[in-house]
Amino acid sequence: MACGPSDEFTGRWESAENGQASGSVLNGYLEIVVGQYGNDASGVLRVYDDPFLKFPSAQCPCMYLVDGKIRGTTVTFVLNFEHCTAMVADHTHEGEKTSYVLSLDSLSDFSAAGRILDANANELQIFDLDRIEYEDELIDEVERTCVMGSQQGNP
Amino acid sequence: MIKRRTQYFLALLLVLMTSGPTLAAEAGHVIAKRVTVLPVRVLPRSDRPLFVTESAPGQNIERPDTTPLEQELAKQPELDVVPWSQVLATLRNSVNVAETDALTRSSIELGIDEYKSLKLDKAQKSLLRAQELMHSVLLGIRDPDLASKLYLHLGLVYLEQGDQDQARIALGTMFFYNPGRTFPAGYYSPAVETALTSAYSDFLRLAPLDRPVVDGKTLKSFANNAGISQLFTVVVRQDHPSQVQVHVFDLKRMVPVHNVQLRATSKGLPHPDPFERFISRYVACEIFERFPANPWDRRFRRASLELNGGYHTYGRFPTRSILHNTSIALFVGRGLSPHVAIYGGLNLLTSVEDQNKDLSDRLVSMRFMGGIEFRTRVQRFTFFFSPGAETNIMSGFQVLTSPECKFFGIDHPLCEQSSNVRDSGLQLLMGINASAGMRYHMTNSIYLGVRGIAGMYLVPLSGKKVDYPLGGWTAVGFEF
């Protein structure tokens, strides 16, 4: 386990080696930066087409992770798709916005299992993550925003 | 911007802290001085016959009982009078005497036999060995007659060896342990009789009669083991029976401190009236006058400089979880009396990251503190209680309650400033506090201490975001 409860999720997480996320929601290589504050958390999720050149996904380069709540070894975020237009179309049901939840289960200091759930708690996608950075200070300002070239994911 | 402001604030505080100076003077106490009265030394007349036809070596002169003197001394509350018999018992218990006593006696007998057999070198060796053993267990003090016997034969051996100087010293020491000693007439050669007469004369004029043993090293050993501060010795010279000498010897400083001649009673003791007056003077000069003159006892007047460091928190704090702070403080103080002092100082606090990271930056506080210290000293420890007042200047701070504000920044659209950001400008708080603790005095001028401190702010009356300071500190202090 990490040094303290506040450090359990803080840092940068990336898709596990050779493990690209695939499923009905996110397709590509994932990178998540998380700031944990006691039992609260926030973060940003980015999707790349490949893990080496890190070209942002055309469908949705990044999105904000908000309302993060920590219960034991699990943190759940609300995924904000609002500016991922392509995905919004995919995940809008009869014109109504659908909410999705990202859940991370800490397996150790350096690995976690991620899941994306829909509003009815149906598991839509599962993926593994490795922790790359452990400290809040190592996440710079740019990484905390959804500005990816010409595509800006401001809410 | 906030970080830069805090850095300036911290730098300013550090400069102030290092240029500024608690008080830790302590109380002095008069501890009863342990004294004892040696058996009265009766010096026979200088013209008495040393050589008599019917005498026994080691003959004792009748000594006056010192109980009246002890009773007079015991009236003084500043003195703890220990009977000489008790001192001797302490010596027997404090040194491992049983075997060494026996070895000493055996060596003396061996030396005497060797002397009688004219084996002078062996006799000298045995007697010097006996002397060393005797002093190692302070047997000469416990059994003066035995010591007298040893020095007589040591003196005789030196005489036979032609060492007049050593013989004179040894024979003089013999009389020190037994001033009334006589010798059978015609038993010793004229040369020995001359040496004994001469040694007796030297003894009457020169002997240090204010102590129980001549040898300095042995006297120091006695001082270490007897648990006595000062010795009272009454010397009665039968040449002048109307007067007695009263000596006081300080075993701590190893110096004679008083030597007075007083009118004597018919029993050979100091007359009660002059003795009482002498004791009054003695107590006044030796106890009370020395009390303020002793640097250790004057410590309460000294100033002190104390550096504190430790933990601090507040009973009321702006964050959701408890706010921890590190604390350093510099205090200066000065004693007004053994039990009262004043102090003032500066305390710098910086917060450490709270559990929820609600504070956007460190909260820095500078406290000006002052008050009165009530204290009492128990041996090397001082216990104190200090009520006081303080002014606390706190840097501005910002409290964020939303993780979005913390992670994305307060200007980000996901951060709702109205409900999640609370700003507070520079704060000035004034209040009262109290601290209590103890100090351990390592040396005359350096001590270590611990202190607990708690307080509350009275100004402003309302709207305080921080209140009820509470801390636990350790300290190192210097008195000068």
XYZ file of C-alpha atoms in Angstrom:
635
model
C 0.000 0.000 0.000
C 0.992 3.599 -0.373
C 2.459 5.746 2.376
C -0.907 7.154 3.390
C -4.529 7.191 2.334
C -4.042 10.433 0.461
C -1.431 8.857 -1.732
C -3.295 5.776 -2.817
C -4.402 7.085 -6.194
C -2.472 10.284 -6.643
C -0.261 10.354 -9.718
C -0.263 9.195 -13.274
C -1.674 5.891 -14.426
C -1.329 4.346 -17.858
C -2.687 1.315 -19.583
C -0.762 -1.743 -18.578
C 2.000 -2.821 -20.935
C 0.569 -4.146 -24.198
C -2.825 -3.715 -22.710
C -4.981 -1.388 -24.743
C -8.410 -0.625 -23.512
C -11.065 -2.078 -25.692
C -14.724 -2.298 -25.270
C -17.858 -0.451 -25.961
C -16.761 2.928 -24.542
C -13.074 3.749 -24.874
C -10.804 2.400 -27.573
C -7.100 3.132 -27.310
C -4.292 3.605 -24.892
C -5.421 5.276 -21.637
C -3.637 7.728 -19.442
C -5.189 8.973 -16.216
C -3.865 11.645 -13.899
C -5.428 11.745 -10.458
C -5.259 14.150 -7.546
C -6.425 12.626 -4.308
C -7.470 14.829 -1.400
C -8.416 12.738 1.577
C -11.437 10.783 0.396
C -12.034 13.067 -2.570
C -10.365 13.010 -5.949
C -10.351 14.606 -9.371
C -8.506 13.876 -12.532
C -8.179 13.832 -16.282
C -8.434 10.856 -18.602
C -6.743 10.863 -21.982
C -7.133 8.411 -24.791
C -4.386 7.829 -27.350
C -4.518 5.874 -30.513
C -1.169 4.276 -29.776
C 1.070 4.099 -26.707
C 4.271 5.299 -28.394
C 3.495 8.375 -30.395
C 0.546 9.219 -28.203
C -1.668 10.716 -30.877
C -4.842 11.769 -29.193
C -7.868 9.750 -30.048
C -9.989 11.440 -32.629
C -13.194 10.353 -30.953
C -12.348 11.827 -27.600
C -8.845 12.939 -26.721
C -9.554 13.579 -23.086
C -12.204 14.076 -20.500
C -12.471 15.287 -16.963
C -12.913 12.918 -14.065
C -15.041 14.687 -11.467
C -16.737 13.998 -8.152
C -14.165 11.392 -7.285
C -15.035 9.512 -4.112
C -12.834 6.993 -2.378
C -14.234 4.019 -0.486
C -11.615 1.666 0.787
C -9.359 0.777 -2.123
C -11.733 1.980 -4.820
C -12.179 5.392 -6.310
C -15.128 6.232 -8.544
C -15.312 9.208 -10.851
C -18.063 10.585 -12.976
C -16.916 10.682 -16.597
C -17.617 13.958 -18.282
C -18.223 13.222 -21.988
C -19.717 16.565 -22.720
C -17.038 17.678 -25.145
C -16.269 14.367 -26.698
C -18.764 14.935 -29.421
C -18.339 11.680 -31.205
C -18.700 9.707 -28.047
C -21.579 11.754 -26.882
C -23.417 10.698 -29.995
C -22.556 7.114 -29.302
C -23.646 7.250 -25.759
C -26.703 9.360 -25.885
C -29.868 7.486 -25.541
C -32.877 8.928 -27.282
C -31.412 12.398 -27.028
C -30.718 12.204 -23.294
C -27.287 12.409 -21.850
C -26.133 9.250 -20.197
C -23.745 9.282 -17.264
C -20.856 6.919 -16.948
C -18.718 6.034 -14.015
C -15.031 5.194 -13.996
C -14.022 2.945 -11.138
C -10.413 2.209 -10.209
C -9.592 -0.592 -7.801
C -6.114 -0.295 -6.341
C -4.403 -3.665 -6.564
C -1.075 -2.454 -5.242
C 0.971 0.736 -5.110
C 1.615 0.466 -8.787
C -1.313 -1.334 -10.382
C -5.048 -0.918 -10.556
C -8.010 -2.418 -12.315
C -10.285 0.008 -14.114
C -13.924 -0.414 -15.033
C -16.447 1.759 -16.823
C -20.008 1.366 -15.662
C -23.209 2.829 -16.994
C -25.950 4.399 -14.978
C -27.414 0.992 -14.222
C -24.064 -0.291 -12.949
C -23.584 -2.471 -15.988
C -19.903 -3.131 -16.589
C -19.117 -1.760 -20.061
C -15.378 -2.009 -20.100
C -12.490 -3.419 -18.065
C -8.834 -2.502 -18.301
C -5.591 -2.671 -16.285
C -3.478 0.312 -15.343
C 0.092 0.780 -14.161
C 1.121 3.680 -11.989
C 3.835 5.838 -13.522
C 4.064 8.802 -11.148
C 3.230 8.853 -7.470
C 3.153 12.502 -6.490
C 0.744 15.308 -7.070
C 3.613 17.742 -7.619
C 4.852 15.741 -10.600
C 1.668 16.383 -12.533
C 2.127 19.684 -14.288
C -0.507 22.249 -15.092
C -0.895 21.200 -18.716
C -1.743 17.682 -17.718
C -4.549 18.930 -15.530
C -6.491 20.398 -18.422
C -8.218 18.981 -21.443
C -6.391 20.986 -24.076
C -5.141 18.689 -26.792
C -3.975 20.649 -29.800
C -6.945 21.949 -31.706
C -9.339 19.818 -29.731
C -10.239 21.426 -26.526
C -12.260 19.601 -24.020
C -13.476 22.415 -21.906
C -16.742 21.574 -20.250
C 1.084 34.625 -6.121
C 0.056 33.063 -2.842
C 3.230 31.041 -2.627
C 5.387 34.091 -3.226
C 3.541 36.032 -0.518
C 4.091 33.234 1.931
C 7.739 33.015 1.083
C 8.222 36.700 1.875
C 6.330 36.226 5.111
C 8.462 33.246 6.098
C 11.675 35.070 5.304
C 10.593 38.035 7.404
C 9.737 35.787 10.314
C 13.025 33.947 10.155
C 14.938 37.203 10.255
C 12.915 38.341 13.236
C 13.322 34.994 14.976
C 17.054 34.913 14.609
C 17.464 38.476 15.797
C 15.262 38.162 18.804
C 15.939 35.986 22.658
C 12.651 32.102 27.989
C 13.175 32.256 30.947
C 14.512 29.594 33.041
C 16.026 30.850 36.127
C 15.511 28.775 39.096
C 14.938 28.867 42.666
C 17.679 28.436 45.177
C 17.101 26.453 48.304
C 19.082 26.154 51.482
C 19.608 22.481 52.058
C 20.560 21.604 55.621
C 24.322 21.298 55.872
C 25.438 17.947 57.285
C 28.014 18.469 59.995
C 29.643 16.298 62.608
C 31.673 16.891 65.739
C 34.921 14.970 65.988
C 35.931 13.556 69.355
C 37.569 16.302 71.413
C 41.297 16.434 70.862
C 43.049 16.750 74.204
C 46.664 17.789 73.872
C 48.637 17.025 77.013
C 50.983 19.589 78.480
C 54.046 20.267 76.389
C 56.314 19.534 79.346
C 54.671 16.289 80.317
C 56.990 13.280 80.691
C 56.912 11.173 77.555
C 58.840 8.374 79.166
C 57.411 6.886 82.326
C 58.246 3.887 84.348
C 54.812 2.347 84.376
C 52.919 3.111 81.260
C 51.172 1.272 78.575
C 51.490 2.236 74.915
C 48.254 3.698 73.614
C 47.182 5.113 76.929
C 44.237 7.415 76.399
C 43.456 10.711 78.005
C 39.880 11.123 79.127
C 37.954 13.073 76.503
C 35.018 15.329 77.195
C 31.672 14.165 75.805
C 30.707 16.194 72.747
C 26.949 15.659 73.147
C 26.293 19.213 74.496
C 27.984 20.658 71.430
C 25.947 18.487 69.115
C 22.773 19.573 70.885
C 23.685 23.211 70.490
C 24.413 22.749 66.807
C 21.218 20.783 66.298
C 19.189 23.825 67.383
C 20.067 25.411 64.069
C 17.581 24.357 61.389
C 20.239 24.954 58.756
C 22.395 22.188 60.196
C 21.928 18.469 60.129
C 24.146 17.155 62.918
C 25.381 13.633 62.405
C 26.932 11.922 65.459
C 30.526 10.846 64.958
C 29.571 7.248 65.770
C 27.165 7.350 62.872
C 29.856 8.712 60.572
C 32.105 5.823 61.564
C 29.282 3.391 60.878
C 28.814 4.982 57.468
C 32.505 4.548 56.745
C 32.353 0.900 57.744
C 29.430 0.390 55.377
C 30.722 2.489 52.496
C 34.091 0.788 52.084
C 34.796 -2.880 51.946
C 36.570 -3.105 55.273
C 36.431 -6.638 56.583
C 39.273 -8.212 54.651
C 41.362 -5.070 54.365
C 41.169 -4.380 58.096
C 42.516 -7.844 58.766
C 45.228 -7.479 56.155
C 46.262 -4.143 57.649
C 46.556 -5.552 61.150
C 48.451 -8.532 59.844
C 50.887 -6.326 57.904
C 51.495 -4.167 60.956
C 52.263 -7.197 63.109
C 54.515 -8.574 60.424
C 56.338 -5.263 60.142
C 56.815 -5.077 63.898
C 58.208 -8.614 63.972
C 60.559 -7.811 61.140
C 61.657 -4.615 62.904
C 62.366 -6.563 66.066
C 64.366 -9.037 63.977
C 66.255 -6.070 62.516
C 65.047 -6.906 59.038
C 64.631 -3.207 58.442
C 63.949 -3.172 54.709
C 61.323 -5.861 55.031
C 59.839 -4.111 58.033
C 59.640 -0.843 56.122
C 57.995 -2.560 53.201
C 55.438 -4.301 55.405
C 54.611 -1.165 57.344
C 54.258 0.961 54.222
C 51.990 -1.708 52.786
C 49.999 -1.614 56.019
C 49.843 2.173 55.775
C 48.459 1.967 52.262
C 45.880 -0.641 53.249
C 44.877 1.312 56.311
C 44.243 4.505 54.410
C 42.365 2.703 51.649
C 39.623 1.731 54.098
C 39.995 4.741 56.388
C 40.995 2.427 59.227
C 43.192 5.080 60.819
C 40.123 7.201 61.399
C 38.170 4.291 62.771
C 41.012 2.941 64.927
C 43.477 5.742 65.843
C 45.383 3.539 68.272
C 46.225 1.086 65.534
C 47.389 3.957 63.301
C 49.502 5.265 66.159
C 51.100 1.840 66.558
C 51.883 1.660 62.842
C 53.481 5.102 62.693
C 55.534 4.481 65.849
C 57.152 1.453 64.308
C 57.507 3.061 60.936
C 59.291 5.955 62.661
C 61.530 3.517 64.527
C 62.419 1.743 61.297
C 63.308 5.053 59.635
C 65.464 5.975 62.619
C 67.334 2.681 62.411
C 67.800 3.338 58.699
C 69.166 6.785 59.483
C 66.324 8.657 57.739
C 65.726 11.350 60.341
C 63.277 13.381 58.280
C 60.936 10.517 57.490
C 61.240 9.333 61.083
C 60.192 12.741 62.374
C 57.161 12.788 60.077
C 56.123 9.275 61.049
C 56.523 9.901 64.788
C 54.659 13.185 64.517
C 51.833 11.361 62.788
C 51.870 8.836 65.603
C 51.166 11.636 68.086
C 48.432 12.962 65.753
C 46.533 9.726 66.261
C 47.347 9.408 69.951
C 48.523 12.671 71.517
C 48.669 11.230 75.007
C 50.965 8.372 74.175
C 53.789 7.636 76.640
C 56.679 5.260 76.453
C 58.470 3.063 78.994
C 61.454 4.864 80.391
C 64.778 3.333 79.378
C 63.223 1.064 76.797
C 64.404 3.047 73.765
C 67.890 4.297 73.002
C 68.689 7.951 73.764
C 68.597 8.719 70.043
C 65.056 7.353 69.785
C 63.964 9.232 72.889
C 65.356 12.448 71.409
C 63.504 11.842 68.161
C 60.245 11.144 70.011
C 60.598 14.293 72.100
C 61.318 16.347 69.045
C 58.391 14.837 67.156
C 56.064 15.569 70.065
C 57.158 19.170 70.087
C 56.569 19.439 66.335
C 53.183 17.849 66.708
C 52.029 20.334 69.332
C 53.061 23.264 67.168
C 52.256 22.140 63.678
C 49.692 19.358 63.562
C 46.545 20.033 61.518
C 44.113 19.369 64.342
C 40.990 20.366 62.418
C 40.715 17.093 60.508
C 40.653 13.411 61.333
C 43.552 12.439 59.110
C 46.725 14.164 57.927
C 47.133 12.640 54.498
C 45.322 14.713 51.846
C 44.321 11.798 49.667
C 42.844 9.940 52.619
C 41.042 13.065 53.721
C 39.464 13.323 50.290
C 38.405 9.703 50.477
C 36.873 10.439 53.879
C 35.038 13.428 52.420
C 33.651 11.301 49.620
C 32.478 8.495 51.865
C 31.346 10.208 55.060
C 28.534 12.250 53.529
C 29.502 15.240 55.679
C 29.945 18.838 54.582
C 31.813 20.291 57.505
C 33.693 19.013 60.530
C 33.716 20.619 63.977
C 36.759 19.876 66.105
C 37.339 21.049 69.673
C 40.959 21.105 70.769
C 41.829 21.305 74.442
C 45.418 22.225 75.185
C 46.277 21.354 78.725
C 48.888 24.087 78.622
C 45.945 26.539 78.443
C 43.011 24.811 80.119
C 40.911 27.977 80.371
C 40.442 28.116 76.623
C 39.526 25.722 73.850
C 39.987 25.979 70.135
C 37.037 25.324 67.858
C 37.909 24.435 64.269
C 35.534 24.065 61.348
C 36.834 22.300 58.271
C 34.943 22.275 54.982
C 35.152 18.872 53.353
C 33.626 20.051 50.084
C 36.216 22.722 49.499
C 38.902 20.975 51.554
C 39.766 24.125 53.463
C 39.557 25.227 57.104
C 36.816 27.830 57.364
C 36.861 28.769 61.067
C 39.350 28.655 63.889
C 38.308 30.421 67.098
C 39.391 30.354 70.712
C 36.559 30.239 73.218
C 36.306 30.257 76.991
C 36.293 26.695 78.329
C 34.175 25.035 80.968
C 35.664 22.881 83.694
C 34.841 19.833 81.617
C 37.052 21.031 78.774
C 34.255 22.077 76.423
C 33.527 25.527 75.019
C 31.442 27.607 77.392
C 27.780 27.563 76.190
C 27.465 31.349 75.795
C 30.456 32.055 73.560
C 29.816 28.797 71.723
C 26.216 29.851 70.992
C 27.412 33.209 69.717
C 30.001 31.492 67.582
C 27.370 29.194 66.110
C 25.171 32.192 65.307
C 28.028 33.828 63.482
C 28.880 30.596 61.783
C 25.346 30.079 60.507
C 25.022 33.684 59.423
C 28.327 33.717 57.574
C 28.701 30.172 56.413
C 25.093 29.437 55.453
C 23.245 32.634 54.616
C 26.068 34.815 53.460
C 27.394 32.072 51.276
C 23.939 31.347 49.909
C 23.697 34.361 47.589
C 27.420 34.235 46.955
C 27.124 30.757 45.520
C 26.697 31.023 41.755
C 24.409 28.022 41.720
C 22.084 29.608 44.269
C 22.087 32.972 42.523
C 20.808 31.402 39.377
C 17.319 32.718 39.841
C 18.551 36.197 39.015
C 20.099 35.169 35.772
C 18.723 35.764 32.326
C 18.036 32.881 30.047
C 17.752 32.175 26.391
C 15.656 29.192 25.380
C 15.141 27.632 21.979
C 11.988 25.561 21.649
C 10.832 23.266 18.927
C 7.934 20.914 18.582
C 4.371 20.330 17.576
C 1.505 22.766 17.508
C -2.127 22.747 16.490
C -5.315 24.671 17.040
C -8.584 23.619 18.655
C -10.421 25.533 15.948
C -9.059 25.357 12.442
C -10.253 26.218 8.932
C -9.652 22.817 7.394
C -11.851 19.730 7.596
C -9.162 17.630 9.225
C -6.943 18.682 12.116
C -4.296 21.211 11.196
C -0.799 20.173 12.236
C 2.011 22.687 12.590
C 5.696 22.615 13.271
C 6.837 25.159 15.767
C 10.038 26.889 16.768
C 10.246 29.525 19.459
C 12.880 31.673 21.024
C 12.275 32.946 24.550
C 14.213 35.229 26.836
C 13.568 35.543 30.512
C 14.802 36.918 33.769
C 14.230 35.805 37.315
C 12.682 38.197 39.770
C 12.816 35.873 42.753
C 13.536 32.195 43.309
C 9.953 31.370 42.371
C 8.926 34.091 39.940
C 10.288 35.172 36.585
C 9.158 37.055 33.540
C 9.587 35.914 29.995
C 8.904 36.973 26.448
C 9.516 35.522 23.065
C 8.645 34.822 19.533
C 7.084 31.681 18.120
C 6.960 30.752 14.462
C 4.496 28.150 13.237
C 4.135 26.641 9.816
C 1.403 24.221 8.930
C 2.049 20.878 7.360
C -0.202 19.457 4.667
C -3.613 18.587 6.065
C -5.165 15.261 5.272
C -7.553 16.612 2.660
C -5.114 19.185 1.371
C -7.759 21.841 1.983
C -5.185 24.560 2.561
C -3.876 25.743 -0.755
C -0.599 26.799 0.843
C 1.159 26.719 4.172
C -0.409 28.666 6.987
C 2.284 30.662 8.717
C 1.811 32.205 12.147
C 4.035 34.463 14.165
C 3.212 34.672 17.852
C 4.592 37.282 20.212
C 4.323 35.876 23.691
C 5.053 37.069 27.193
C 4.075 36.469 30.767
C 5.015 35.446 34.263
C 6.598 32.190 35.244
C 6.003 30.516 38.604
C 8.485 27.814 39.332
C 9.997 25.566 41.874
C 13.243 23.701 41.844
C 13.814 20.148 42.981
C 17.463 19.206 42.740
C 18.340 19.378 39.053
C 14.735 19.846 37.915
C 12.683 22.997 37.665
C 8.907 22.733 37.355
C 7.081 25.759 36.082
C 3.685 27.193 35.238
C 3.478 30.271 33.059
C 0.328 32.263 32.424
C 0.750 34.826 29.700
C -0.632 36.744 26.773
C 0.049 36.536 23.067
C -0.511 38.222 19.761
C -0.714 35.986 16.741
C -0.172 37.367 13.256
C -1.281 34.843 10.673
C -0.566 34.916 6.979
C -3.531 34.976 4.639
C -4.728 31.580 3.588
C -7.081 29.950 1.141
C -9.195 26.905 1.916
C -10.478 24.749 -0.922
C -13.177 22.167 -0.282
C -13.720 20.753 -3.750
C -11.277 18.285 -5.323
C -11.886 19.985 -8.685
C -10.685 23.310 -7.294
C -7.642 21.628 -5.800
C -6.736 19.668 -8.896
C -7.700 21.954 -11.770
C -7.182 25.255 -9.981
C -9.632 27.826 -8.684
C -10.009 29.562 -12.039
C -11.121 26.419 -13.795
C -14.797 26.266 -14.762
C -15.182 23.001 -12.842
C -14.316 24.810 -9.624
C -17.314 26.558 -8.156
C -15.603 29.316 -6.277
C -18.648 30.605 -4.493
C -19.128 27.452 -2.489
C -15.708 25.828 -2.542
C -13.163 28.580 -2.045
C -12.724 30.531 1.186
C -10.135 33.263 1.330
C -8.836 34.797 4.476
C -6.529 37.782 4.623
C -3.855 38.559 7.161
C -5.244 37.938 10.632
C -4.357 39.510 13.929
C -5.393 37.535 16.969
C -4.834 38.432 20.608
C -5.447 36.249 23.574
C -4.211 34.519 26.684
C -2.286 31.326 27.184
C -0.698 29.163 29.826
C 2.161 26.755 29.664
C 3.549 24.228 32.082
C 6.607 22.042 31.971
C 9.891 21.091 33.474
C 13.575 21.585 32.886
C 16.531 19.369 33.577
C 19.709 21.270 34.333
C 22.564 19.430 32.712
C 25.163 21.924 33.825
C 25.259 25.227 35.626
C 24.226 27.031 32.480
C 22.621 24.536 30.102
C 19.313 22.785 30.481
C 16.848 20.710 28.512
C 13.134 21.133 28.915
C 9.648 20.147 27.877
C 6.626 22.410 27.776
C 2.932 22.090 27.050
C 1.087 25.240 26.066
C -2.603 26.068 25.509
C -4.501 29.279 24.998
C -7.480 31.083 23.546
C -7.969 34.224 21.511
C -10.146 37.024 22.828
C -9.699 39.490 19.989
C -11.451 39.625 17.604
C -14.553 38.651 19.478
C -16.104 36.764 16.558
C -15.261 35.471 13.115
C -12.110 33.724 14.185
C -11.198 30.968 11.789
C -8.383 29.817 14.036
C -8.513 29.584 17.820
C -7.399 27.625 20.898
C -3.683 27.183 20.204
C -2.260 24.010 21.665
C 1.317 22.759 21.555
C 3.965 20.483 22.971
C 7.585 21.577 22.744
C 11.044 20.496 23.749
C 13.685 23.055 24.581
C 17.332 23.676 25.101
C 18.215 26.679 27.207
C 21.204 28.703 28.280
C 21.470 30.769 31.428
C 23.859 33.614 31.777
